[in-house]
Amino acid sequence: MANDEVILTQEGLEKLEDELRELKTVKRKELAERLKLAISYGDLKENSEYHSAKDDQAFMETRVLILEKMLKNARVITADNMDSNKVGVGSTVLLNDIEFAEKIEYKLVGPAEADVSDNKISYESPLGKELMGKEVGSTIHVNAPMGVIKYELLEIRI
């Protein structure tokens, strides 16, 4: 992988494109209006609304640059370039936590898409690294602060 390459699923690509579009259209206009209003208050040295809007603008423009770079360097993983018998980026896996006999489902994604609250884990995470390339029936051992966690890979879906 190239240093700047960003691995994304199609869903992740669309999400980043939507965010970029929102920032460049809606958010830029909103910030321009906030700045215009804050400037109308006068004395910019003591104008907290102006400074807040400028800070928000700087943050937003930085995010725009980051998103543009990510999209420029994106490599989209699709079902067409995946092996349905082995875990890879874009795979959804069903695991059984052996110790607690609990089933959990995760989708493996690139780091830019990872969101544990949505059960999307990065292929670079400890669990993601252990899952990559595994087949149904495999036992996965993950080192965690509380010790080794063992999972059985029950299902792979694309």
XYZ file of C-alpha atoms in Angstrom:
158
model
C 0.000 0.000 0.000
C 1.152 3.504 -0.757
C 1.630 5.756 2.257
C -1.210 8.078 1.336
C -3.612 5.391 0.108
C -6.971 5.438 1.862
C -8.905 2.162 1.812
C -12.674 2.716 1.686
C -15.828 0.754 1.067
C -18.288 2.221 -1.445
C -20.453 3.336 1.484
C -17.464 5.059 3.107
C -16.559 6.822 -0.141
C -20.091 8.161 -0.503
C -20.153 9.312 3.120
C -16.906 11.286 2.705
C -18.106 12.790 -0.598
C -21.364 13.874 1.080
C -19.472 15.439 3.982
C -17.188 17.336 1.593
C -20.139 18.573 -0.467
C -21.929 19.732 2.718
C -18.847 21.599 3.960
C -18.184 23.310 0.627
C -21.752 24.429 0.052
C -23.905 24.727 3.154
C -21.294 25.155 5.896
C -19.164 27.687 4.011
C -22.239 29.868 3.404
C -23.288 29.605 7.047
C -19.812 30.609 8.230
C -19.678 33.509 5.773
C -22.946 34.798 7.226
C -21.658 34.376 10.788
C -18.490 36.291 9.911
C -20.441 39.048 8.190
C -22.687 39.440 11.223
C -19.759 39.345 13.669
C -17.860 41.987 11.672
C -20.913 44.234 11.840
C -20.535 44.310 15.639
C -17.343 46.358 15.198
C -13.994 46.248 17.076
C -12.600 42.893 15.971
C -10.032 42.729 18.806
C -12.708 42.296 21.469
C -15.255 40.517 19.258
C -15.683 36.948 20.556
C -18.267 36.089 17.893
C -15.781 37.032 15.176
C -12.955 35.000 16.733
C -15.234 32.002 17.228
C -16.387 32.142 13.599
C -12.778 32.466 12.378
C -11.764 29.434 14.471
C -14.681 27.434 13.074
C -13.752 28.527 9.564
C -10.145 27.396 10.025
C -11.295 24.032 11.375
C -13.736 23.574 8.489
C -11.179 24.497 5.808
C -8.690 22.068 7.339
C -11.334 19.329 7.231
C -12.045 20.182 3.559
C -8.348 19.768 2.733
C -8.169 16.464 4.614
C -11.259 15.118 2.850
C -10.004 16.203 -0.568
C -6.692 14.441 0.039
C -8.426 11.300 1.291
C -10.732 11.181 -1.731
C -7.856 11.812 -4.124
C -5.973 8.849 -2.644
C -8.980 6.570 -2.151
C -8.973 2.941 -3.171
C -12.499 1.556 -3.066
C -12.995 -2.058 -2.097
C -16.022 -3.597 -3.793
C -17.586 -7.057 -3.765
C -16.017 -7.607 -7.194
C -12.496 -7.516 -5.772
C -13.200 -9.513 -2.595
C -12.838 -13.210 -1.779
C -16.097 -14.309 -0.128
C -14.317 -17.190 1.655
C -11.770 -15.026 3.483
C -12.128 -11.963 5.672
C -11.020 -8.737 4.014
C -11.820 -5.039 4.006
C -15.557 -4.734 3.328
C -16.404 -8.117 4.872
C -19.057 -8.389 7.552
C -18.199 -11.074 10.068
C -20.199 -12.844 12.733
C -18.057 -13.822 15.696
C -18.709 -15.873 18.786
C -16.928 -14.643 21.927
C -15.875 -18.046 23.261
C -15.589 -17.023 26.929
C -18.992 -15.335 27.170
C -20.798 -17.261 24.402
C -21.937 -13.971 22.869
C -22.315 -13.352 19.167
C -21.167 -10.034 17.709
C -21.119 -8.724 14.172
C -18.512 -6.354 12.727
C -17.826 -4.870 9.341
C -14.139 -4.463 8.490
C -13.420 -1.058 7.004
C -10.494 1.283 6.476
C -9.366 3.494 9.370
C -11.188 6.523 7.896
C -14.545 4.716 8.207
C -14.088 2.970 11.549
C -16.925 3.589 14.005
C -17.197 1.075 16.837
C -20.608 2.443 17.834
C -21.816 1.324 14.375
C -19.891 -2.002 14.602
C -17.389 -0.900 11.940
C -13.830 -1.738 12.896
C -10.611 -0.882 11.123
C -8.614 -3.654 9.494
C -5.679 -2.038 11.340
C -7.247 -2.556 14.791
C -5.999 -5.504 16.880
C -9.138 -7.536 16.092
C -9.156 -6.416 12.458
C -5.528 -7.510 11.979
C -6.285 -10.932 13.424
C -9.385 -11.367 11.250
C -7.772 -10.467 7.908
C -7.480 -13.519 5.668
C -9.236 -15.881 8.078
C -11.922 -18.374 7.000
C -15.143 -19.532 8.661
C -14.349 -21.874 11.570
C -11.108 -20.097 12.466
C -10.333 -19.238 16.065
C -9.070 -15.701 16.533
C -6.937 -14.677 19.530
C -6.788 -10.950 20.323
C -4.483 -9.478 22.938
C -6.415 -6.996 25.054
C -5.543 -5.153 28.284
C -7.628 -7.677 30.240
C -5.939 -10.657 28.571
C -6.409 -12.722 25.431
C -9.917 -12.723 23.983
C -10.873 -15.720 21.857
C -13.430 -15.591 19.059
C -14.740 -18.194 16.667
C -15.436 -16.917 13.140
C -18.969 -18.125 12.369
C -19.832 -16.287 9.149
C -18.389 -14.019 6.463
C -20.653 -11.845 4.296
C -19.783 -9.444 1.533
